[in-house]
Short mmCIF file of C-alpha atoms in Angstrom, two decimals:
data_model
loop_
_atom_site.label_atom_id
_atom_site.label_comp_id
_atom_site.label_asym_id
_atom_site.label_seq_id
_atom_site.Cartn_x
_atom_site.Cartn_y
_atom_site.Cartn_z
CA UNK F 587 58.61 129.27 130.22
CA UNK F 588 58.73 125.61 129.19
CA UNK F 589 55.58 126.00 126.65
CA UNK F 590 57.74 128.72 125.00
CA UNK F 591 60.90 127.12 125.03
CA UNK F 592 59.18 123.62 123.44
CA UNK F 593 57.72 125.86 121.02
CA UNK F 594 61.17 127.67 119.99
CA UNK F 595 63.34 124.74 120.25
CA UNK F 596 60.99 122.45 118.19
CA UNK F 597 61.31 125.08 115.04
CA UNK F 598 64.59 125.30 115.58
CA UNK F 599 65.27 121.55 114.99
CA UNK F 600 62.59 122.26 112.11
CA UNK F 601 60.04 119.82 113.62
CA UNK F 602 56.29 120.38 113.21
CA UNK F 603 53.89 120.14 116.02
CA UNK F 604 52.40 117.17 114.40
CA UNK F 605 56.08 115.48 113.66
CA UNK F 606 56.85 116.11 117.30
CA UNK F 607 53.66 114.37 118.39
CA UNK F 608 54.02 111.52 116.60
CA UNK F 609 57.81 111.31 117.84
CA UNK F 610 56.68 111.18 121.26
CA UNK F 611 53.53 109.16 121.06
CA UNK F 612 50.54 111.91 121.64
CA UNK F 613 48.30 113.83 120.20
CA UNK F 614 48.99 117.56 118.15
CA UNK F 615 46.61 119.25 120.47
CA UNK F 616 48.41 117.81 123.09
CA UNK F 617 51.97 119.57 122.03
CA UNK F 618 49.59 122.65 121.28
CA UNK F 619 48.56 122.96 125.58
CA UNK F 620 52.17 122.34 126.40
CA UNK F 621 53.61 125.33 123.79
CA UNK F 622 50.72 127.24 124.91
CA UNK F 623 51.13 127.13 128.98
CA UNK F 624 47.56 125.42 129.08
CA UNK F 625 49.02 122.62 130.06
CA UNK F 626 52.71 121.07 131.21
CA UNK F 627 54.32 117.89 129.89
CA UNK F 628 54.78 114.57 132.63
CA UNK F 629 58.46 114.14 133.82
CA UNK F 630 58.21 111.06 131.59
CA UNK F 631 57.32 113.41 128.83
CA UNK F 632 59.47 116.08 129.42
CA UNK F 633 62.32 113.36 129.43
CA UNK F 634 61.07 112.36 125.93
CA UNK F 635 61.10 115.93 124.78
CA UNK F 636 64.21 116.71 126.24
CA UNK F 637 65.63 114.02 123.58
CA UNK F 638 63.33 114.40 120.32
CA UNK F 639 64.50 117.99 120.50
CA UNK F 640 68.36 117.33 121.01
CA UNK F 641 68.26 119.81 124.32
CA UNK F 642 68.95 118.75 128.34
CA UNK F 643 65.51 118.55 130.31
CA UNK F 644 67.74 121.69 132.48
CA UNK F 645 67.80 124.12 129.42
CA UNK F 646 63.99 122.93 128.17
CA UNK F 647 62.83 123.53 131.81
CA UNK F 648 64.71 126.42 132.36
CA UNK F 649 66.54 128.42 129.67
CA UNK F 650 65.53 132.10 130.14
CA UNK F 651 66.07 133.78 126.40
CA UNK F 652 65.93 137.51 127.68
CA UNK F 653 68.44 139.23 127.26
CA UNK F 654 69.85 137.22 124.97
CA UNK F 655 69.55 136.81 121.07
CA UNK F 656 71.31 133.23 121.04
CA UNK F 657 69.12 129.75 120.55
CA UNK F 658 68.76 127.64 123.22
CA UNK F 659 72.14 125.15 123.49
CA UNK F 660 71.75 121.97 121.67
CA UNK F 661 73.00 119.13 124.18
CA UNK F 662 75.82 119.08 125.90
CA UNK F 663 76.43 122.74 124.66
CA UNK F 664 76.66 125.58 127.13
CA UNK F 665 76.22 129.31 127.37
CA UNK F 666 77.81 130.41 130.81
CA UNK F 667 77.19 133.94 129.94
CA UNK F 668 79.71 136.58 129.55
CA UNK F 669 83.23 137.53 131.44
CA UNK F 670 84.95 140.67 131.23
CA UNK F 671 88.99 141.04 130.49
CA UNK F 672 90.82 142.65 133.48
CA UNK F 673 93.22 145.25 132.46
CA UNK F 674 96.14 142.42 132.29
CA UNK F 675 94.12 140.04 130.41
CA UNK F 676 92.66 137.81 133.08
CA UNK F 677 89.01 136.57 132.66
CA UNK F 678 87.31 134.47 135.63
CA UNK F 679 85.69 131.36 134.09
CA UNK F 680 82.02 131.14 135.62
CA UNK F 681 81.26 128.51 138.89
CA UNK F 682 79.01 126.62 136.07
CA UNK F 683 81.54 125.86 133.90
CA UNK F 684 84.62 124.71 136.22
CA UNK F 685 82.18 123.03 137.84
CA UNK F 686 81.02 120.91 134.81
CA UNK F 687 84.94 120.62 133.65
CA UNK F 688 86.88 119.79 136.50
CA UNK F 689 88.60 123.05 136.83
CA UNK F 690 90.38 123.88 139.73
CA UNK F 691 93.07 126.56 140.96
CA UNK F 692 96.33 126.09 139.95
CA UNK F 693 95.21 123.75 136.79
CA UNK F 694 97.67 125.00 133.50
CA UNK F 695 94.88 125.88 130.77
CA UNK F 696 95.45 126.01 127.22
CA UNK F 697 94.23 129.40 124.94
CA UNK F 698 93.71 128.02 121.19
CA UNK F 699 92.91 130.57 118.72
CA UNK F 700 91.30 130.93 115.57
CA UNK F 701 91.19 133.98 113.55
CA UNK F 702 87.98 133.09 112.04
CA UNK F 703 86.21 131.32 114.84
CA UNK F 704 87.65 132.57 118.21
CA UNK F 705 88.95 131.51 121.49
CA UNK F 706 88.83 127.77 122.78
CA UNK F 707 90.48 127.19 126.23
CA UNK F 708 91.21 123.53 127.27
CA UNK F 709 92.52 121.69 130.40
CA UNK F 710 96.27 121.67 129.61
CA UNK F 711 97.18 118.05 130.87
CA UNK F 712 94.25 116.48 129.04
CA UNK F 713 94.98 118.02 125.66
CA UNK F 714 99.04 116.47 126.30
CA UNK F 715 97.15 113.44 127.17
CA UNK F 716 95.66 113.41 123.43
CA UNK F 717 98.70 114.69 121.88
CA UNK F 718 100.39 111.68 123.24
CA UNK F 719 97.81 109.08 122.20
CA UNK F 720 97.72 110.33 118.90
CA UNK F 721 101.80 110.33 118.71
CA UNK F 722 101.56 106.33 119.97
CA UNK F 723 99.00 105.59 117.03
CA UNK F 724 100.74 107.07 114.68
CA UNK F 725 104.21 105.77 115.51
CA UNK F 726 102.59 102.14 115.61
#
C-alpha cells in the first residue's frame, strides 16, 4: 500500500519521480522499487517522504483509498469518515477525532455554517478565547 500511496501522493503534489529523488537524496530507480512494491523506503526515508510530500508518515504508511474517491489528506488534515444524522439532528463525532481535539462529554461545541462551503464545528470555549484576544487587540 505504501508504493501506491508514494506514487499517488507524489502526482498529486505534481512532483516527478526524478524531482522527488533528488529531494530526498537517491536515485529515480530507487523511488521506482518503492512506488512499485519491489522494494520499501528506511524509517529514515519514509520520514523524509512523509515531508517532501506534505503528508504524516500515518496516512503515507497507511491511508487505504477504497472506497473512497478523496486524495490522501495533506498534513495535519483529516478524513474521519462519515456520521449519520439521528432523526433529531445529533451526529456522534468519531473516537479519532475527539481524540486528536480534546473533546470530551459535556464540552459546548460551536456549528458554523457556510452556504457555499459547509459545516465547521469548533470547541466553544476556545473560539470565545479568540474572540476575546482579537477584541483586546483591537481595543489597544
Amino acid at each position: 500500500m505504501i508504493g501506491s500511496n508514494i506514487q499517488s501522493r507524489r502526482k498529486a503534489v505534481g512532483l516527478t519521480q526524478e524531482q522527488l529523488a533528488e529531494r530526498l537524496g537517491v536515485s529515480r530507480q530507487t523511488v521506482t522499487k518503492w512506488e512499485t512494491g519491489e522494494s520499501t523506503p528506511d524509517l529514515a526515508n519514509a520520514g523524509a517522504l512523509a515531508e517532501a510530500l506534505d503528508v504524516s508518515l500515518d496516512a503515507l504508511v497507511g491511508f487505504d483509498p477504497q472506497g473512497t474517491v478523496l486524495p490522501m489528506p495533506p498534513r495535519g488534515k483529516h478524513l474521519f469518515g462519515t456520521v449519520t444524522v439521528g432523526e433529531r439532528g445529533q451526529i456522534v463525532i468519531p473516537k479519532q477525532a475527539r481524540e486528536l481535539f480534546g473533546i470530551e462529554a459535556g464540552d459546548a461545541l460551536l456549528v458554523l455554517g457556510d452556504e457555499e462551503q459547509g459545516l465547521a464545528i469548533l470547541k466553544a470555549d476556545e473560539f470565545m478565547d479568540r474572540v476575546s484576544m482579537l477584541r483586546n487587540m483591537v481595543d489597544r
